[in-house]
Structures are given as C-alpha cells and as structure tokens.
Short mmCIF file of C-alpha atoms in Angstrom, two decimals:
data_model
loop_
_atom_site.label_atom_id
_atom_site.label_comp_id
_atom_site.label_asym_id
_atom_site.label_seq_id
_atom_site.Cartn_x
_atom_site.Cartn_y
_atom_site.Cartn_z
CA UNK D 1407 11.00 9.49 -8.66
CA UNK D 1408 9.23 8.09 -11.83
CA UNK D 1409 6.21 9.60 -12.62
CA UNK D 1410 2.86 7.48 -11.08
CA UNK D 1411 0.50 9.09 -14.43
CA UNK D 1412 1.51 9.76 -18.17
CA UNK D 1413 -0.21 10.20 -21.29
CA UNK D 1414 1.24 8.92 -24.39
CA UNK D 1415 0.43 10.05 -27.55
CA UNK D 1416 1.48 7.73 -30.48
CA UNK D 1417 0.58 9.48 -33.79
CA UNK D 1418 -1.63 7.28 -35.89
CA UNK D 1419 -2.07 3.98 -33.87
CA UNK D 1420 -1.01 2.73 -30.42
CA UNK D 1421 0.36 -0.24 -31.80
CA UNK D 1422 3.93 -0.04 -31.36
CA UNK D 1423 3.86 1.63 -28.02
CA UNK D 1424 1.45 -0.85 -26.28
CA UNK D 1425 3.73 -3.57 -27.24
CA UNK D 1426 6.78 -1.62 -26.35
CA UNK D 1427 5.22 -0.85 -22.48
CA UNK D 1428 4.87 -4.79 -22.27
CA UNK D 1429 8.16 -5.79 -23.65
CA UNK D 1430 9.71 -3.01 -20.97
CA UNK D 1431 7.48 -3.86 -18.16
CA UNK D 1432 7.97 -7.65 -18.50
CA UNK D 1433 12.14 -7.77 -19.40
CA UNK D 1434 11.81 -5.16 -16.02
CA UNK D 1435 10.27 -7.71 -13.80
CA UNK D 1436 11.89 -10.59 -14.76
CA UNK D 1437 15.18 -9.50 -14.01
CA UNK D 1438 14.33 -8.52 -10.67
CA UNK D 1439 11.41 -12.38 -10.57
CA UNK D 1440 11.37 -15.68 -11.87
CA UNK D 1441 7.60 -15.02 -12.90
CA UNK D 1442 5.42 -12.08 -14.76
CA UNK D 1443 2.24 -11.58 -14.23
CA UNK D 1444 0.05 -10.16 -16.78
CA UNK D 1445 -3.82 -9.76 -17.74
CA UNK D 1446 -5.07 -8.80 -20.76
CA UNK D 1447 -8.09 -7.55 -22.69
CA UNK D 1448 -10.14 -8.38 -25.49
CA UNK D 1449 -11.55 -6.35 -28.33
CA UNK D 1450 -9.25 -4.46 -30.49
CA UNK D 1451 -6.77 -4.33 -28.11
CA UNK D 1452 -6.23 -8.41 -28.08
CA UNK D 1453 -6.10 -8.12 -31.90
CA UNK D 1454 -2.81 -5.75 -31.39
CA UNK D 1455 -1.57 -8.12 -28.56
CA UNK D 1456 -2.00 -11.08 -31.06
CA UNK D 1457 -0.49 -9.16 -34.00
CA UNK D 1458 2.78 -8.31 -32.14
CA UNK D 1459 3.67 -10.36 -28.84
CA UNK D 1460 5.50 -12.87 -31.08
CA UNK D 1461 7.85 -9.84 -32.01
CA UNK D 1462 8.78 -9.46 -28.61
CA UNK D 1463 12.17 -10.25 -26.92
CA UNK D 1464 11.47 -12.05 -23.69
CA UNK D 1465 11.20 -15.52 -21.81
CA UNK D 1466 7.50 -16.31 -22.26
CA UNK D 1467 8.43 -19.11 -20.01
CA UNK D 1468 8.26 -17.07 -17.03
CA UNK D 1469 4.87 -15.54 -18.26
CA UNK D 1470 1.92 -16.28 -16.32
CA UNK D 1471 -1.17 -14.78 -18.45
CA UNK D 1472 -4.35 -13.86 -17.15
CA UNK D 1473 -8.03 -12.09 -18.35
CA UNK D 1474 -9.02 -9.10 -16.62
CA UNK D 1475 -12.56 -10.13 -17.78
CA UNK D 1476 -13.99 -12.79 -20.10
CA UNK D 1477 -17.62 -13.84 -21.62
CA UNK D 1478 -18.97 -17.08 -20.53
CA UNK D 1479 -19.06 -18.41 -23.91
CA UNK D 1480 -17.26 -21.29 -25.94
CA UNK D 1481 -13.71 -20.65 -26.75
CA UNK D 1482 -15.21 -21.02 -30.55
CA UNK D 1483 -17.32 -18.22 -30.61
CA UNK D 1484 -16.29 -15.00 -31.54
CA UNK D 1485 -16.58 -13.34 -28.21
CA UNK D 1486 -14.41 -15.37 -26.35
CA UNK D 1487 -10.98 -13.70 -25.39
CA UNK D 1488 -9.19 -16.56 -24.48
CA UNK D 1489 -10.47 -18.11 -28.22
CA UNK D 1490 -9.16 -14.89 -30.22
CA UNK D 1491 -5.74 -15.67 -28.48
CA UNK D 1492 -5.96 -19.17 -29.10
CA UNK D 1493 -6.61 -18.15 -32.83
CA UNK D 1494 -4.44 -15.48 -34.12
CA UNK D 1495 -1.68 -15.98 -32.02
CA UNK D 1496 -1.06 -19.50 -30.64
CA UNK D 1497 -1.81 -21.47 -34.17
CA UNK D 1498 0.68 -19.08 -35.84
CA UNK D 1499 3.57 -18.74 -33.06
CA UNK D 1500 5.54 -21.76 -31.32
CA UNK D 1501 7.56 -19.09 -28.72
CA UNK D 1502 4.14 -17.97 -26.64
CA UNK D 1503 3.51 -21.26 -25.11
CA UNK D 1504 0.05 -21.86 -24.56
CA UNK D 1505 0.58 -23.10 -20.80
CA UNK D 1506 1.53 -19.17 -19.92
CA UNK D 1507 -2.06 -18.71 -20.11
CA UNK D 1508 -4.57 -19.00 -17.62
CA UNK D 1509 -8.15 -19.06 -19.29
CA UNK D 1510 -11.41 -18.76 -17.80
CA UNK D 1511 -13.03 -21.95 -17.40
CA UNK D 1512 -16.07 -21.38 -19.70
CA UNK D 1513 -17.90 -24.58 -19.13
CA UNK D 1514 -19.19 -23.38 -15.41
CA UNK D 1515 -21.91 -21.04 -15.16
CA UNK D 1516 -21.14 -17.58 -14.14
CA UNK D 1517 -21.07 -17.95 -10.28
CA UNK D 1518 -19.03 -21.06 -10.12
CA UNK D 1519 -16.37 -19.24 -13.15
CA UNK D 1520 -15.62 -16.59 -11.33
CA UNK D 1521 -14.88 -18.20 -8.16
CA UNK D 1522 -13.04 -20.80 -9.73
CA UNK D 1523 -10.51 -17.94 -11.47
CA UNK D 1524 -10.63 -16.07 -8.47
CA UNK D 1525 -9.08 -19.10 -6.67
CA UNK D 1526 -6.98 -19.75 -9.33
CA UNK D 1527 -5.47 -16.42 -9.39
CA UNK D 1528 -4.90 -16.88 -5.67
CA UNK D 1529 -3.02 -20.43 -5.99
CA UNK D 1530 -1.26 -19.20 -9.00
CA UNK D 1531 0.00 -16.05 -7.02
CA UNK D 1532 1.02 -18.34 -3.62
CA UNK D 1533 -1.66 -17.11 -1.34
CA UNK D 1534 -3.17 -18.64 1.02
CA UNK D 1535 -4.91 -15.71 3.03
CA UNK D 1536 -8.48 -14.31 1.69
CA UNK D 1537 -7.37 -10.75 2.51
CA UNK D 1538 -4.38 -10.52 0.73
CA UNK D 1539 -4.86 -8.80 -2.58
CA UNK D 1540 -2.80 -10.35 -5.82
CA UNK D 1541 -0.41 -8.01 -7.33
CA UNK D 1542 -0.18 -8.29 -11.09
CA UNK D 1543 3.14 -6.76 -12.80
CA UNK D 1544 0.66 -5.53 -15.76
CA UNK D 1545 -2.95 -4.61 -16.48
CA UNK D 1546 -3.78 -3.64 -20.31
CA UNK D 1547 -7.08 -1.95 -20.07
CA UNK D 1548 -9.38 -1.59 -23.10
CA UNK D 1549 -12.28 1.81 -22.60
CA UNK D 1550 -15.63 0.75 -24.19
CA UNK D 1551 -17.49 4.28 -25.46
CA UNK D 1552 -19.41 5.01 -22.29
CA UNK D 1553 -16.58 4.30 -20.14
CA UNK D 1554 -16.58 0.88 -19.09
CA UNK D 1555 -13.50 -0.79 -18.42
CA UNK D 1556 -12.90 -5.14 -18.35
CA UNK D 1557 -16.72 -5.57 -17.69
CA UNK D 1558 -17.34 -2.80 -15.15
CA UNK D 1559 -20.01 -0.54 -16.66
CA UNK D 1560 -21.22 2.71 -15.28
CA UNK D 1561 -23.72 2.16 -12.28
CA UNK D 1562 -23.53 -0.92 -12.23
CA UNK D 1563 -23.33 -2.55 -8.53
CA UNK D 1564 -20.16 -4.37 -9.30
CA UNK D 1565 -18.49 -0.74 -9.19
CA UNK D 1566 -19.15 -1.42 -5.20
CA UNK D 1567 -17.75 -4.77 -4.69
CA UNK D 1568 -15.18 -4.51 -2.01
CA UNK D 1569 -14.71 -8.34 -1.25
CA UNK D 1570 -14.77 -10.41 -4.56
CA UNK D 1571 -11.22 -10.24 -6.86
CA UNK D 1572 -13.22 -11.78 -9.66
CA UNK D 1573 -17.06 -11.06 -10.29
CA UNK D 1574 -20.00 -12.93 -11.97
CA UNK D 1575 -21.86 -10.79 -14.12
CA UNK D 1576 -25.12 -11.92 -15.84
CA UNK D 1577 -26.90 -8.91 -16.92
CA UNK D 1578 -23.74 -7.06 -19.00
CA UNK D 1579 -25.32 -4.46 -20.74
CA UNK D 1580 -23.19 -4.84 -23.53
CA UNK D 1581 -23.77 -8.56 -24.93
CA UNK D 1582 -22.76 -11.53 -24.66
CA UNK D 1583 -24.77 -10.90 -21.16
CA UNK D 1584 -22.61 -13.56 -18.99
CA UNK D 1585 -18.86 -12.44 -18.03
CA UNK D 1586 -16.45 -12.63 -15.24
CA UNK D 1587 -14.51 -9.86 -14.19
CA UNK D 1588 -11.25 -8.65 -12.32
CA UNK D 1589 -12.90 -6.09 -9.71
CA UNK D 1590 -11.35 -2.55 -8.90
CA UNK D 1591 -10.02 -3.92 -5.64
CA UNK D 1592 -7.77 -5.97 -7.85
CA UNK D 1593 -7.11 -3.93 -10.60
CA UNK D 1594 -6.00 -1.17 -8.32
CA UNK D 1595 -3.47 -3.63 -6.93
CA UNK D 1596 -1.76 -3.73 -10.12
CA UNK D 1597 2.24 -2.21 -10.27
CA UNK D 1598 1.04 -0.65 -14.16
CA UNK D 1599 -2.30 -0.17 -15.27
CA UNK D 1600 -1.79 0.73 -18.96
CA UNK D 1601 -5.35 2.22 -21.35
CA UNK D 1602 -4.95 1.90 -24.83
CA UNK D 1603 -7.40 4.12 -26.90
CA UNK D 1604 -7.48 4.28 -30.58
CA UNK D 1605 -9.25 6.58 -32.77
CA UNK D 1606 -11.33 9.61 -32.86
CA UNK D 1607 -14.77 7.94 -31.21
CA UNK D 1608 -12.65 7.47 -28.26
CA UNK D 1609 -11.96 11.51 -28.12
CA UNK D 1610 -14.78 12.52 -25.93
CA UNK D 1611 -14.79 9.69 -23.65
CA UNK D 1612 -11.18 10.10 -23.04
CA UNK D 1613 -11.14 13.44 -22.48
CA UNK D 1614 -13.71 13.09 -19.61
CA UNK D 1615 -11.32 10.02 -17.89
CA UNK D 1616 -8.17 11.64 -18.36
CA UNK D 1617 -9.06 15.35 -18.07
CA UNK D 1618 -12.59 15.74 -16.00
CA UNK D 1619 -12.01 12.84 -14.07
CA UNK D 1620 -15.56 12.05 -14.22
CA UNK D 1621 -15.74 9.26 -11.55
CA UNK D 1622 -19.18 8.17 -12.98
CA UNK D 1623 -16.88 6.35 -15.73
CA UNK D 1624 -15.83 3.30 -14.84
CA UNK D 1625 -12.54 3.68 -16.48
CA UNK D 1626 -11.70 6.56 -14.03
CA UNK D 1627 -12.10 4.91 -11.23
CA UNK D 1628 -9.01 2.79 -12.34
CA UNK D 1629 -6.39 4.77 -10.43
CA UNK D 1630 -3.37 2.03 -9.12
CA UNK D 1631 -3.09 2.77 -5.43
CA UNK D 1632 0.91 2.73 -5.33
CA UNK D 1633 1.01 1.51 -9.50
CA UNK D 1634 1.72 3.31 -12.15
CA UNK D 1635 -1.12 4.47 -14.81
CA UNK D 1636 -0.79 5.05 -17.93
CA UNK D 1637 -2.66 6.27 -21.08
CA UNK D 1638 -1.55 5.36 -24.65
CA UNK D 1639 -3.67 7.23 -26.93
CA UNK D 1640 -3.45 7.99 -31.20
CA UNK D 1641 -3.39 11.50 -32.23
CA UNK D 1642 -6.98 11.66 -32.94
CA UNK D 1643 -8.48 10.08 -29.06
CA UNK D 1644 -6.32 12.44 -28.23
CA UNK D 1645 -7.03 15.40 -29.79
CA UNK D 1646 -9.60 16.89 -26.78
CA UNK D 1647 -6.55 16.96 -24.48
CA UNK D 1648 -4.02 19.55 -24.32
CA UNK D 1649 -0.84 19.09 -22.62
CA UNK D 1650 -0.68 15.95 -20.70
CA UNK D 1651 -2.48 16.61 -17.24
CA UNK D 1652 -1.93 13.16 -15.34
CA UNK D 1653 1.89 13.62 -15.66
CA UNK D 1654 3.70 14.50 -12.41
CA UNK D 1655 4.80 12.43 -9.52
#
C-alpha cells in the first residue's frame, strides 16, 4: 500500500521536486483518463510553476487547470494569479495552451465569482448533482506564515463552511481583501494534496502543521480524506522536524 503522508525534504529549494510530483501525478492519471485535473496556487509557488511547467513531458491538452483561490482583482494587477500565469508562462511558452485554464471570472463581485467558478467546476467535472463533491487529480498548496492555506485563514468562519465548494471572501485579512476560495470540503476531496514550503521563515509554522498538528492552522486541517498528502519542504523549513512523522500508511 503506498503511503497516504510523506515529507520531502529537497536540500536548498523545492523546485525540482514540486515539478517532478506534477509531471508524475499528471503522466499517472492520464494514462489511466482522457482529462487531469489540477489547481494551483499563487505566490511563490506560481512563480516555480511558471518557471518550470514548460519543461515538463506531458499532453497539456488533456489538462484542465483550475485556482484553489484567487483575488477579485484585474488580471493586470500584480495580485492576480490567473495574470502571473498569463505573464511568465503563457507569453513565453506555445505547449501550455491557454484554454487548459480555467480562470476566475474577475469582473463579478465576490458573491456572484464564486458561484460562478463553483458552477463551473461542477460543469467542467460532469456533475449534475449539488451533493456530489469534485475530485481533483492535484492540489498544490502554498502555507502563508500564520498558517493559512488558498484563502482560509485561522478563525475565520469559512473554516466552517460545509456546503459551498467555492467561497466569497471580502474581509481577507491578508490584502487584496476580496478572494474566492476552494473550501476544505473540496480540497479534502482531492486524490494528492501536495504543500510546498521554502525557506527558514516557514520553519516554525511547519513544524506546528506537520509535527503538532495544531488544528487551529488552517493548513492542518488539509488532511485528503482517502488522498494522498504530501509535504515538500527545503532543508531549512525543515530543519524543526526530525525524522519524517506523517510517513506510514
């Protein structure tokens, strides 16, 4: 049996393994699919995704790409996700084709945003029954220094939501205030939930995810319910944790 939690520790930067987890998990599903089904992050860990996907060996035409949150901004500024894709990857690479991707739409307020992605996850995914959850082949999960996760911080109500997929949220603590978010009901869905944390500020924090399990973090609470989860770390977010304790089966 393949184990359901692992810590990976990658030396200096996370770089190369992140991209090697996607390039595995997505070659993996489409040879057993026709489709794979991804979402993605911002922050640092889109500027890795944007650095290296054009690297990778696989049929982008049988990627469907997805945000597992996004600011309600313009796809100019420099907090939108979907821009920063856009930008450092799609101008400079012609084998990503820019229909894989399923963007926020940006010009709706909140509300309307994140029940418009919500349904277009659902269409996208072939269903046509509200209680059916989506199943996404991949999650890449970015962990913000108090241990927010997409745009779920700590005790915040939307760490409650049982019903919604995708979220509005107009008071984010961290700016730009507006976002949309993929929910832990969906995110626990997910076949591989992969973390990526890089550098030593992200020591502490990760020690308390991966070794407390301090369900007051956000990130924590990220636990696939028959997925796989996954930790890529550098040496130095690392360096807290001894051993890896989320291996086993």
């Amino acid at each position: 049996m393949a184990c359901k939690k692992a810590l990976y520790r990658t030396g200096d930067a996370i770089c190369d393994e992140v991209l090697g987890l996607l390039e595995k998990y997505a070659n993996e599903t489409l040879a057993k699919r026709d489709k794979f089904r991804v979402g993605l992050s911002g922050g640092s860990l889109a500027d890795i995704l944007c650095e290296g996907m054009a690297d990778l060996r696989s049929d982008f035409s049988k990627w469907q790409i997805f945000f597992c949150d996004e600011r309600i901004v313009p796809v100019a500024d420099k907090e939108s996700t979907w821009g920063i894709f856009k930008r450092q990857l799609l101008t400079t690479c012609d084998i990503v084709p820019e229909s894989a991707f399923f963007p926020v739409n940006c010009a709706l307020d909140v509300e309307a945003a994140a029940t418009d992605y919500e349904q277009t996850i659902r269409r996208t995914f072939g269903l046509s029954s509200p209680e059916e959850v989506p199943s996404f082949d991949l999650l890449i999960l970015g962990i913000g220094p108090d241990g927010h996760t997409v745009s779920l911080f700590p005790e915040h109500p939307l760490l409650q939501e049982k019903a919604r997929l995708i979220a509005p949220i107009a008071d984010s603590p961290k700016p730009p205030p507006k976002r949309v978010t993929m929910t832990l009901p969906l995110i626990n869905n997910a076949k591989v939930c992969l973390f990526g944390a890089q550098g030593g500020g992200k020591a502490e924090i990760l020690k308390r995810i991966v070794v407390d399990r301090d369900r007051s973090l956000p990130a924590t609470l990220v636990d696939p319910v028959k997925g796989q989860l996954i930790f890529v770390a550098c040496d130095a977010a690392a360096a807290l944790i001894e051993g890896d304790p989320l291996r086993g089966c």
